[in-house]
JSON list of C-alpha atoms in Angstrom, two decimals:
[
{"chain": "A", "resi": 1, "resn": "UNK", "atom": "CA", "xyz": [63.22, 53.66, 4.40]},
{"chain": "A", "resi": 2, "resn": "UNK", "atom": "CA", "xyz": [64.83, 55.64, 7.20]},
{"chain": "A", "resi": 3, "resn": "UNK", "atom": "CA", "xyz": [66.52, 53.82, 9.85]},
{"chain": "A", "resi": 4, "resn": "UNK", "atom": "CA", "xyz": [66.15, 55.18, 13.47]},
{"chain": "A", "resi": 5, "resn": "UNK", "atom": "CA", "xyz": [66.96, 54.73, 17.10]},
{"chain": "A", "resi": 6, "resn": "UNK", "atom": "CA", "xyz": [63.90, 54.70, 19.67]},
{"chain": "A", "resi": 7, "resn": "UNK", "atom": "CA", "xyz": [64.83, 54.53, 23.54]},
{"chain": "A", "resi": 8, "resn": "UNK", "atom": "CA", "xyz": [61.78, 53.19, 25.61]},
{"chain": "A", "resi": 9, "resn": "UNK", "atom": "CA", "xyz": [62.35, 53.09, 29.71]},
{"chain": "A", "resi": 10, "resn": "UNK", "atom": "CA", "xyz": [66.02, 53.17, 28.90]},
{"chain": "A", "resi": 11, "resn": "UNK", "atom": "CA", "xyz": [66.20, 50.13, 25.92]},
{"chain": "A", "resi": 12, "resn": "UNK", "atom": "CA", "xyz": [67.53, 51.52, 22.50]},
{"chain": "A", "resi": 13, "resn": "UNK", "atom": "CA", "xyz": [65.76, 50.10, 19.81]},
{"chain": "A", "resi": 14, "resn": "UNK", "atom": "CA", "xyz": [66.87, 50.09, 16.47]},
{"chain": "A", "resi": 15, "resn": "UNK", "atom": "CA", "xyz": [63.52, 50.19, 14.07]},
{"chain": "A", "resi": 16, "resn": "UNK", "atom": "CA", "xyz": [63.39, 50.92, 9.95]},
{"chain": "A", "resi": 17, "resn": "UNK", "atom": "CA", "xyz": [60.41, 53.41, 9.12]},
{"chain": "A", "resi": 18, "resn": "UNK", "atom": "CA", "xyz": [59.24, 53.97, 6.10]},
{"chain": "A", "resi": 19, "resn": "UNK", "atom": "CA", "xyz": [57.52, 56.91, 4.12]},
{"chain": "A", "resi": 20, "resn": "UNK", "atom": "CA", "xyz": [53.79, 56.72, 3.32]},
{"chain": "A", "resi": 21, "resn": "UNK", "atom": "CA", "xyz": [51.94, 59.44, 1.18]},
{"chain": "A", "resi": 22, "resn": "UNK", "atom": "CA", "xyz": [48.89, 60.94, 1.98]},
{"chain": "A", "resi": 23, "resn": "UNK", "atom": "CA", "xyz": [47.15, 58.19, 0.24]},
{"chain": "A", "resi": 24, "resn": "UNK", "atom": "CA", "xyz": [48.56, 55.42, 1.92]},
{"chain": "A", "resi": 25, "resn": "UNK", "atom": "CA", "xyz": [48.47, 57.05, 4.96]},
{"chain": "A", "resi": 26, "resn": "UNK", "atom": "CA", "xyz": [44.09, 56.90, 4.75]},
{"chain": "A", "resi": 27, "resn": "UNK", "atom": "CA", "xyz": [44.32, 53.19, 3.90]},
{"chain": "A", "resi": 28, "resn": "UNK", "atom": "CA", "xyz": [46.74, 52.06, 6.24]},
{"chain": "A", "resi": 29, "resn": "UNK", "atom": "CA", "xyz": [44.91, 49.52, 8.89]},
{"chain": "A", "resi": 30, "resn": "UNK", "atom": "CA", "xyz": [44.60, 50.34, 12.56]},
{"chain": "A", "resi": 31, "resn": "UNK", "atom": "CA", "xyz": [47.45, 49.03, 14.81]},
{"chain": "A", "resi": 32, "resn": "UNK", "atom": "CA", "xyz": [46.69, 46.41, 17.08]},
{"chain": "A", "resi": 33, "resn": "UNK", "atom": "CA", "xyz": [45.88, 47.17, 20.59]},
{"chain": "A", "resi": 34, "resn": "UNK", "atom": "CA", "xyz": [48.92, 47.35, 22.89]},
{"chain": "A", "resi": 35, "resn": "UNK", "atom": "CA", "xyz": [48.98, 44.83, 25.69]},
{"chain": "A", "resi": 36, "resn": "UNK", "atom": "CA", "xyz": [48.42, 45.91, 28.76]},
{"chain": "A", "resi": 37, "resn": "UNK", "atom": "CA", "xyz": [51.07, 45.35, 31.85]},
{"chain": "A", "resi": 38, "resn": "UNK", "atom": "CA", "xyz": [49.15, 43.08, 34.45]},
{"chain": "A", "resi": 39, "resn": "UNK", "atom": "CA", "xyz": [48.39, 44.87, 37.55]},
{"chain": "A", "resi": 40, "resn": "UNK", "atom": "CA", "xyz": [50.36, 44.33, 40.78]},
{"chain": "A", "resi": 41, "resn": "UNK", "atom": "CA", "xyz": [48.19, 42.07, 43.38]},
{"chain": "A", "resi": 42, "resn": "UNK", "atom": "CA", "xyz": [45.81, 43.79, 45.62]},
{"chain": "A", "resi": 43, "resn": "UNK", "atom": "CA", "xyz": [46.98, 45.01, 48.81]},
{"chain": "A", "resi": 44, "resn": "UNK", "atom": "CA", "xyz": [45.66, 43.37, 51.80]},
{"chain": "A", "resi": 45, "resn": "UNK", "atom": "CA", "xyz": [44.23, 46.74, 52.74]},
{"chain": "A", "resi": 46, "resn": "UNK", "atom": "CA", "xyz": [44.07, 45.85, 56.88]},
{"chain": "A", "resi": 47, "resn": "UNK", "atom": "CA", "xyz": [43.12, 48.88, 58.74]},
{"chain": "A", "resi": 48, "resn": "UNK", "atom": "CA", "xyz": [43.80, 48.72, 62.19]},
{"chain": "A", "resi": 49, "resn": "UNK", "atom": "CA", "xyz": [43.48, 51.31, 65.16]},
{"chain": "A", "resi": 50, "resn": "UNK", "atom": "CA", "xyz": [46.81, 54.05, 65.76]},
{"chain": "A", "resi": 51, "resn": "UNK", "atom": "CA", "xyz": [48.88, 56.17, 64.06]},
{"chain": "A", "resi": 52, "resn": "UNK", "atom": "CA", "xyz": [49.10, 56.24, 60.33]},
{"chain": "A", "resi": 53, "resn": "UNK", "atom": "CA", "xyz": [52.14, 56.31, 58.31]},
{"chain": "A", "resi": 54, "resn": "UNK", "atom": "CA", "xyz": [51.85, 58.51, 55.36]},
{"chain": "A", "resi": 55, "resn": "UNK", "atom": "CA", "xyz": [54.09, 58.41, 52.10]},
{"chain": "A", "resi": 56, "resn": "UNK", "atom": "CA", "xyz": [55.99, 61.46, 52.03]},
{"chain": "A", "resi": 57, "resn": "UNK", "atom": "CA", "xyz": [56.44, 61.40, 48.66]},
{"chain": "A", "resi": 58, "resn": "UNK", "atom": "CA", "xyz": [54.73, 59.56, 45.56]},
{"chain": "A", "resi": 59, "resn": "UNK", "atom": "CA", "xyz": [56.68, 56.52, 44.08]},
{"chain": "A", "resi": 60, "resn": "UNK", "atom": "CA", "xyz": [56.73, 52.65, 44.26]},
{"chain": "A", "resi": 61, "resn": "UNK", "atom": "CA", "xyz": [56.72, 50.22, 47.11]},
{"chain": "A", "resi": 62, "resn": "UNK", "atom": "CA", "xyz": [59.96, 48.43, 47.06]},
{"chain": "A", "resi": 63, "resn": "UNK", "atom": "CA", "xyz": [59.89, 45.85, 50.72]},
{"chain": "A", "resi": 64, "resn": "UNK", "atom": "CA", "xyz": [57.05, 45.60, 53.09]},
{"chain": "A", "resi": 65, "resn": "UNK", "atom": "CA", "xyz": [59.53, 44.99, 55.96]},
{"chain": "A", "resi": 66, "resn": "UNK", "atom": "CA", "xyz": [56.60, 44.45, 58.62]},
{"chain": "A", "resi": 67, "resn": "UNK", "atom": "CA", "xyz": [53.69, 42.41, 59.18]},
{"chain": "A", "resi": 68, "resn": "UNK", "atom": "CA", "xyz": [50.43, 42.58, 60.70]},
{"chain": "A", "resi": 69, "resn": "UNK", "atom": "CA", "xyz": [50.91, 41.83, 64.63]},
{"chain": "A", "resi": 70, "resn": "UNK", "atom": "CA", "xyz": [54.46, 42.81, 64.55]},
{"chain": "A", "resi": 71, "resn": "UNK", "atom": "CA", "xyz": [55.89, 44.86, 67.61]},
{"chain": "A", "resi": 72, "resn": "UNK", "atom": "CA", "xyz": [58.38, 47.83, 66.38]},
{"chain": "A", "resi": 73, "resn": "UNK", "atom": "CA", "xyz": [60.32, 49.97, 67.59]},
{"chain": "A", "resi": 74, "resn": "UNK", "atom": "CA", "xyz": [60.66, 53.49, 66.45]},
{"chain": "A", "resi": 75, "resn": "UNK", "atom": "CA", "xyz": [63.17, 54.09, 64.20]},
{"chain": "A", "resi": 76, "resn": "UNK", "atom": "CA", "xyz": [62.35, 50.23, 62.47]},
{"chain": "A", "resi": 77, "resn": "UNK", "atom": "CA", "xyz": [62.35, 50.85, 58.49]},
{"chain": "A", "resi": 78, "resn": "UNK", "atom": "CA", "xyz": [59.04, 49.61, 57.74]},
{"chain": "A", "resi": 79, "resn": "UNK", "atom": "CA", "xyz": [58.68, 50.10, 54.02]},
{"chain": "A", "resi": 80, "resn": "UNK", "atom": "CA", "xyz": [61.34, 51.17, 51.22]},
{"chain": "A", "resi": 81, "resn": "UNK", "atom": "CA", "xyz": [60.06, 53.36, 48.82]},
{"chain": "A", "resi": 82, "resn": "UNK", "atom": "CA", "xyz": [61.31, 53.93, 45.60]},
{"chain": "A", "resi": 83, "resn": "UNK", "atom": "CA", "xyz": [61.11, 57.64, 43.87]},
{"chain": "A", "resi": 84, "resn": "UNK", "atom": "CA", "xyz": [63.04, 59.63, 41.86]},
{"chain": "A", "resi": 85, "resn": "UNK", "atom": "CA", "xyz": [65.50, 56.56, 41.22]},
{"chain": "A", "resi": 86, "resn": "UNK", "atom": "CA", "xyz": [66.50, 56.87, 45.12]},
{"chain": "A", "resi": 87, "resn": "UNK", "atom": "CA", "xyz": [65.19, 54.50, 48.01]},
{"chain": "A", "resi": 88, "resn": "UNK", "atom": "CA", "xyz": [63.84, 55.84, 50.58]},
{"chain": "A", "resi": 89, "resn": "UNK", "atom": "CA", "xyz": [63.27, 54.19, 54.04]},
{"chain": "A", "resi": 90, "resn": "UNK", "atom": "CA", "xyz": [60.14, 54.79, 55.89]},
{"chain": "A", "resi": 91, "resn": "UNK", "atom": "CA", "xyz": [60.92, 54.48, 59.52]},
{"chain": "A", "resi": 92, "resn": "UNK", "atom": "CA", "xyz": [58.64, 53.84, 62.56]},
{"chain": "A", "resi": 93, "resn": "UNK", "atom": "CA", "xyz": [57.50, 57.31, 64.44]},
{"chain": "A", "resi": 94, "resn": "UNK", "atom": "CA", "xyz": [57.05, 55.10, 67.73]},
{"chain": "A", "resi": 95, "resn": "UNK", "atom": "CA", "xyz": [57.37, 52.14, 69.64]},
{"chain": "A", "resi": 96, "resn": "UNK", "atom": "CA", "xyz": [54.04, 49.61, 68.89]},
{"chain": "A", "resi": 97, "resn": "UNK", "atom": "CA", "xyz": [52.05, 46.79, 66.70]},
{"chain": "A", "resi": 98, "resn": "UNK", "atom": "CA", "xyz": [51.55, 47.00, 63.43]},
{"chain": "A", "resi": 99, "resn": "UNK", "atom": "CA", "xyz": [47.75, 47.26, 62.99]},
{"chain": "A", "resi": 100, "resn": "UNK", "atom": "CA", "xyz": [47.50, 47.60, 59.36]},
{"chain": "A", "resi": 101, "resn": "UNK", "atom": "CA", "xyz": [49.16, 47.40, 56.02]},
{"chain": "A", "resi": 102, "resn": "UNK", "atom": "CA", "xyz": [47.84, 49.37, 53.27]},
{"chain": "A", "resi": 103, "resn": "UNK", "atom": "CA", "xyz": [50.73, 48.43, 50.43]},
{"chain": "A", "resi": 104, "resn": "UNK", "atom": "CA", "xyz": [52.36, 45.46, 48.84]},
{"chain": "A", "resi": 105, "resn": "UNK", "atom": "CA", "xyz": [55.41, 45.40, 47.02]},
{"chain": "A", "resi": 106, "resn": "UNK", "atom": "CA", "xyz": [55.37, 47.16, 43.17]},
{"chain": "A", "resi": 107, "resn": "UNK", "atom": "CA", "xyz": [52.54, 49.25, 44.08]},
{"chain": "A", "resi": 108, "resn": "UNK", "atom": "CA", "xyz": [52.78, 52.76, 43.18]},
{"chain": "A", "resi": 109, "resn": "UNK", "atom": "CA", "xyz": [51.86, 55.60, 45.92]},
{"chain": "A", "resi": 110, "resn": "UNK", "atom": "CA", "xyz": [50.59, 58.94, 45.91]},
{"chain": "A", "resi": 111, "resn": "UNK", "atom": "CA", "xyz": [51.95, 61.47, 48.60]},
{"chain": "A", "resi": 112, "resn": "UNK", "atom": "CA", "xyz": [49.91, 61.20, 51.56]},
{"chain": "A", "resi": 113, "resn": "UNK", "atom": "CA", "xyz": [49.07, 57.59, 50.86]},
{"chain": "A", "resi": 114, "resn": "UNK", "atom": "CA", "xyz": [48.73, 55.20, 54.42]},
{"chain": "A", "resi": 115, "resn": "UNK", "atom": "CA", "xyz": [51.58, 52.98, 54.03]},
{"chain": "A", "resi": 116, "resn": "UNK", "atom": "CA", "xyz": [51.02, 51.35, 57.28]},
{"chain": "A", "resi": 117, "resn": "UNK", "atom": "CA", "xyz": [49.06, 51.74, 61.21]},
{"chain": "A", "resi": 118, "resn": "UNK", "atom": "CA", "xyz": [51.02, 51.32, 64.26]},
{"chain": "A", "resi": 119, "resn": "UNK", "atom": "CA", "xyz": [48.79, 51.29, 66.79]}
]
């Protein structure tokens, strides 16, 4: 048996591991299935008339600060974004309504991705 240390998303884990021939190895059974994380909710997806406010970069929704009908101003932060262990507000290019949300909090985002319309 060899003991070992395995790090997973920054846990240690201390796990024994032991040595199979060749043999063994061909009648081991197959591991169970892994569970699967359950995926975030469903963003409303409202798409409204206006300007679109991209992601700049890919990462994960941290607030929705805004709601549909909501007047902002620009400069309002309208969504935090997570990436790269930094968060990152996403500010209002101009004074309007919010027309659409495209995200919900703990949903992961591609570059380019329509975080929200202000219309």
């Amino acid at each position: 048996m060899k003991n070992l240390r395995i790090t997973v998303n920054g846990v240690a884990y201390d796990v024994q591991v032991e040595e199979l021939g060749a043999d063994a190895v061909a009648a081991a059974p197959a591991p169970a299935p892994a569970k699967a994380a359950p995926a975030p909710k469903a963003a409303p997806k409202t798409v409204g008339a206006g300007e679109k406010v991209a992601a700049p970069m890919p990462g994960t929704i941290v607030s929705v600060n805004v709601s549909d009908g909501q007047a902002v101003k620009k400069g309002d932060v309208l969504v935090v974004l997570e990436a790269m262990k930094m968060e990152n507000e996403i500010k209002a290019p101009k004074d309007g309504t919010i027309t659409g949300i495209s995200v919900n909090k703990g949903e992961s985002v591609d570059t380019g991705a329509t975080l929200v319309t202000i219309g």
